[in-house]
Each structure stands twice: as structure tokens, then as C-alpha cells.
CSV table of C-alpha atoms in Angstrom, one decimal:
chain,number,residue,atom,x,y,z
U,909,MET,CA,-46.2,-26.4,-18.5
U,910,SER,CA,-45.1,-25.0,-15.0
U,911,ASN,CA,-42.8,-22.2,-14.8
U,912,VAL,CA,-40.4,-23.9,-12.4
U,913,LYS,CA,-37.2,-22.2,-11.7
U,914,GLY,CA,-34.1,-23.9,-11.4
U,915,PHE,CA,-30.5,-25.4,-12.9
U,916,THR,CA,-30.9,-28.1,-15.4
U,917,LEU,CA,-28.5,-31.1,-15.1
U,918,ILE,CA,-26.5,-30.3,-17.6
U,919,GLU,CA,-25.8,-26.8,-16.2
U,920,LEU,CA,-24.7,-28.0,-13.0
U,921,VAL,CA,-22.1,-30.6,-14.6
U,922,VAL,CA,-20.9,-27.6,-16.6
U,923,VAL,CA,-20.2,-25.8,-13.4
U,924,ILE,CA,-18.8,-29.0,-11.6
U,925,VAL,CA,-16.4,-29.9,-14.5
U,926,ILE,CA,-15.2,-25.7,-14.3
U,927,LEU,CA,-14.8,-25.9,-10.8
U,928,GLY,CA,-13.0,-29.2,-10.8
U,929,ILE,CA,-10.3,-27.5,-13.7
U,930,LEU,CA,-10.3,-24.4,-11.3
U,931,SER,CA,-9.5,-26.4,-8.5
U,932,ALA,CA,-6.6,-28.1,-10.3
U,933,THR,CA,-5.1,-25.7,-11.4
U,934,ALA,CA,-5.1,-23.5,-8.3
U,935,LEU,CA,-4.3,-26.7,-5.9
U,936,PRO,CA,-0.9,-27.3,-6.3
U,937,LYS,CA,-0.1,-23.2,-5.7
U,938,PHE,CA,-1.4,-24.1,-2.2
U,939,ILE,CA,0.2,-27.3,-1.6
U,940,ASP,CA,3.7,-25.9,-2.2
U,941,LEU,CA,3.1,-23.5,0.9
U,942,GLN,CA,4.7,-26.2,3.0
U,943,SER,CA,8.0,-26.0,0.9
U,944,ASP,CA,8.0,-22.4,1.0
U,945,ALA,CA,7.4,-22.3,4.7
U,946,HIS,CA,10.8,-24.6,5.1
U,947,SER,CA,12.5,-22.1,2.1
U,948,ALA,CA,12.0,-19.2,4.8
U,949,VAL,CA,13.4,-21.1,7.7
U,950,VAL,CA,16.6,-21.9,5.7
U,951,SER,CA,17.0,-18.2,4.2
U,952,GLY,CA,16.3,-16.6,7.7
U,953,THR,CA,18.6,-18.9,9.4
U,954,GLY,CA,21.3,-18.7,6.9
U,955,GLY,CA,20.5,-14.8,6.8
U,956,ALA,CA,21.0,-14.3,10.5
U,957,PHE,CA,24.1,-16.8,10.2
U,958,LYS,CA,26.1,-14.9,7.2
U,959,SER,CA,25.5,-11.4,9.5
U,960,ALA,CA,27.0,-12.9,12.4
U,961,ILE,CA,30.1,-14.5,10.8
U,962,THR,CA,29.8,-11.1,9.1
U,963,LEU,CA,29.7,-9.1,12.8
U,964,ALA,CA,32.6,-10.9,14.1
U,965,HIS,CA,34.8,-10.5,11.2
U,966,THR,CA,34.4,-6.8,11.6
U,967,LYS,CA,34.6,-6.9,15.4
U,968,TRP,CA,38.2,-9.1,14.9
U,969,ILE,CA,38.8,-5.8,12.3
U,970,ALA,CA,37.8,-3.4,14.7
U,971,GLY,CA,39.7,-4.8,17.5
U,972,GLY,CA,42.9,-4.2,15.4
U,973,HIS,CA,43.8,-7.8,15.0
U,974,ASN,CA,45.7,-9.3,11.9
U,975,GLY,CA,46.1,-13.0,12.7
U,976,PRO,CA,44.6,-15.6,15.2
U,977,VAL,CA,42.4,-14.5,18.0
U,978,ASP,CA,41.7,-16.8,20.8
U,979,ASN,CA,38.2,-16.0,22.7
U,980,LEU,CA,37.0,-13.0,20.9
U,981,ASP,CA,34.0,-12.1,22.9
U,982,LEU,CA,31.0,-11.6,19.9
U,983,TYR,CA,28.3,-9.9,21.9
U,984,GLY,CA,30.2,-8.7,25.2
U,985,THR,CA,28.5,-11.1,27.4
U,986,GLY,CA,31.3,-13.2,28.0
U,987,THR,CA,29.2,-16.2,26.7
U,988,SER,CA,29.8,-16.3,23.0
U,989,LEU,CA,33.2,-16.3,22.9
U,990,MET,CA,34.8,-17.1,19.4
U,991,ASP,CA,38.2,-18.5,18.1
U,992,MET,CA,39.3,-16.3,14.5
U,993,ASN,CA,41.5,-18.0,12.2
U,994,SER,CA,44.4,-16.0,10.8
U,995,SER,CA,42.4,-14.5,8.2
U,996,GLY,CA,40.0,-13.5,10.9
U,997,TRP,CA,37.0,-15.4,10.2
U,998,PRO,CA,35.0,-17.4,13.1
U,999,ALA,CA,36.6,-21.2,13.2
U,1000,GLN,CA,35.9,-22.5,16.5
U,1001,SER,CA,34.6,-21.5,20.1
U,1002,TRP,CA,36.9,-24.0,22.6
U,1003,PHE,CA,38.2,-23.7,25.4
U,1004,PRO,CA,41.6,-23.8,26.1
U,1005,PHE,CA,43.9,-21.5,24.2
U,1006,GLU,CA,45.1,-22.5,20.8
U,1007,ALA,CA,47.3,-20.3,19.2
U,1008,ASP,CA,46.3,-20.6,15.4
U,1009,PRO,CA,42.7,-22.4,15.4
U,1010,GLN,CA,41.2,-24.1,12.7
U,1011,LEU,CA,37.9,-25.0,11.5
U,1012,ASN,CA,38.6,-28.4,10.5
U,1013,ASN,CA,35.4,-30.8,11.8
U,1014,THR,CA,32.1,-31.2,12.4
U,1015,ASN,CA,33.0,-30.4,16.0
U,1016,ASP,CA,34.0,-26.8,15.0
U,1017,CYS,CA,31.3,-26.5,12.4
U,1018,MET,CA,28.6,-26.6,15.6
U,1019,SER,CA,30.6,-24.8,17.6
U,1020,VAL,CA,30.7,-22.2,15.3
U,1021,TRP,CA,26.8,-22.4,14.6
U,1022,ARG,CA,26.5,-22.3,18.7
U,1023,ALA,CA,28.5,-19.3,19.4
U,1024,VAL,CA,27.2,-17.1,16.5
U,1025,LEU,CA,23.4,-17.8,16.6
U,1026,GLU,CA,23.4,-18.3,21.0
U,1027,THR,CA,19.9,-19.0,22.4
U,1028,ASN,CA,16.7,-19.8,20.5
U,1029,SER,CA,18.5,-20.3,17.4
U,1030,PRO,CA,17.8,-23.4,14.6
U,1031,THR,CA,19.5,-26.9,16.8
U,1032,VAL,CA,22.2,-28.7,14.7
U,1033,ASP,CA,24.4,-32.1,15.3
U,1034,THR,CA,25.8,-34.4,13.3
U,1035,ASN,CA,22.6,-36.9,12.8
U,1036,ALA,CA,19.4,-36.0,11.4
U,1037,THR,CA,17.4,-35.6,15.2
U,1038,GLU,CA,18.0,-32.0,15.0
U,1039,ASP,CA,16.6,-28.7,12.9
U,1040,PHE,CA,20.1,-29.0,10.5
U,1041,GLN,CA,22.6,-31.9,10.2
U,1042,VAL,CA,26.4,-30.8,9.5
U,1043,THR,CA,29.1,-32.0,7.4
U,1044,TYR,CA,32.6,-30.9,6.8
U,1045,SER,CA,34.9,-31.1,4.1
U,1046,ALA,CA,37.9,-29.0,3.0
U,1047,ASN,CA,37.6,-25.7,5.3
U,1048,THR,CA,33.4,-25.8,4.2
U,1049,CYS,CA,30.8,-26.7,7.0
U,1050,THR,CA,27.5,-28.2,5.4
U,1051,PHE,CA,24.4,-27.0,7.1
U,1052,THR,CA,21.4,-29.4,5.6
U,1053,TYR,CA,17.9,-28.6,6.5
U,1054,VAL,CA,16.7,-32.0,8.1
U,1055,LEU,CA,12.9,-31.3,6.7
U,1056,GLU,CA,14.0,-30.5,3.2
U,1057,PRO,CA,17.4,-32.2,2.5
U,1058,SER,CA,17.8,-30.2,-0.6
U,1059,TYR,CA,17.9,-26.8,1.4
U,1060,SER,CA,21.4,-26.0,2.8
U,1061,ILE,CA,23.8,-23.5,4.1
U,1062,PHE,CA,27.3,-23.6,3.8
U,1063,TYR,CA,30.2,-21.6,5.7
U,1064,ASP,CA,33.9,-21.6,4.0
U,1065,SER,CA,35.9,-20.5,6.9
U,1066,SER,CA,38.7,-19.6,4.9
U,1067,ASN,CA,37.3,-16.8,3.2
U,1068,GLY,CA,33.8,-16.7,5.8
U,1069,GLU,CA,31.3,-17.0,2.5
U,1070,VAL,CA,27.9,-18.2,3.6
U,1071,THR,CA,25.7,-19.4,0.6
U,1072,ILE,CA,22.2,-20.5,1.2
U,1073,ASP,CA,21.0,-23.0,-1.3
U,1074,VAL,CA,16.8,-23.3,-0.9
U,1075,ASN,CA,16.6,-24.5,-4.7
U,1076,LEU,CA,14.6,-20.9,-5.8
């Protein structure tokens, strides 16, 4: 009888089965990282958008306005000019002068997005070739994240409410 030390075939099979069970339970946690990353992009962008909308409204209030305003300079640079509706919420960012600017189509939604977020922000358009796809319905812009269509940012121009939906 020899004194060879090692593992038997049964011991190796048991270890492999245990490792298989552990990997089967842990693997879904790691696979969901991409979904978590997409959620973080939408949450971060939505938070920035919400803060910018609130900042624009605060600037409208601080300016002593009580009605629509055309070309309110959001950041003092002369590049982000926002048309505010009668309630003081961003409605569009267009020239020329409008007496009562309203957010009422996808182009207005895109102009608000681009003006409040400025440069280096995720891109938006009406088709699915950009970071976010925009649609409009009843005073509300819906910005749908193209890589994860169940994630969206909603902006209601009648009350300034920004809602972020990442299905958490």
C-alpha cells in the first residue's frame, strides 16, 4: 500500500459541483452590472436636468418676473437663453421674440434639453440614433434612453416636474 496523497475522483466531482452551484447563484449579480450602469446614466442625467430646470425657475423668480420671459440668460454666458412660460418654467430656447412661449412639440423639448444641460451632455433627438429619444404629449417631454428603453426622464412644463423612471 502506497502513501500517495491527493484527492479522489469523488472529492474532485463534489468540489466542481459546489463551484458550479456558487457560480450559478453569483453570476446573475455580475451580469446585471450593465443594467446598473444604464440606470446610473439615466439617474445622473435626470438629476442634472432636474437641477437645471429648478435653477432656471429660481432665476426667473429672482429676476422678479411674474409672467412669460423671452431669452432669460440661464448661466450668464449669453449662450443658454431660455424662454420661460407664464408659470416660470423653461418652455423653449428659440429666437425670435415670443410674447407667451409654450412647450408644445418635440423641437421645444430638444431645445430645453440642450439649453439647460449645455455641452458634454447626453444627446437627444426624435430618432433612436442619439443617447435619448424624445417624444411630446400634453405639456410633457419624454426622454427615453435608447440603450435601455424602459428607462426615461419626464419633464412637465406646466409645473416644472421632472420624473426619472429607471424601474428600480
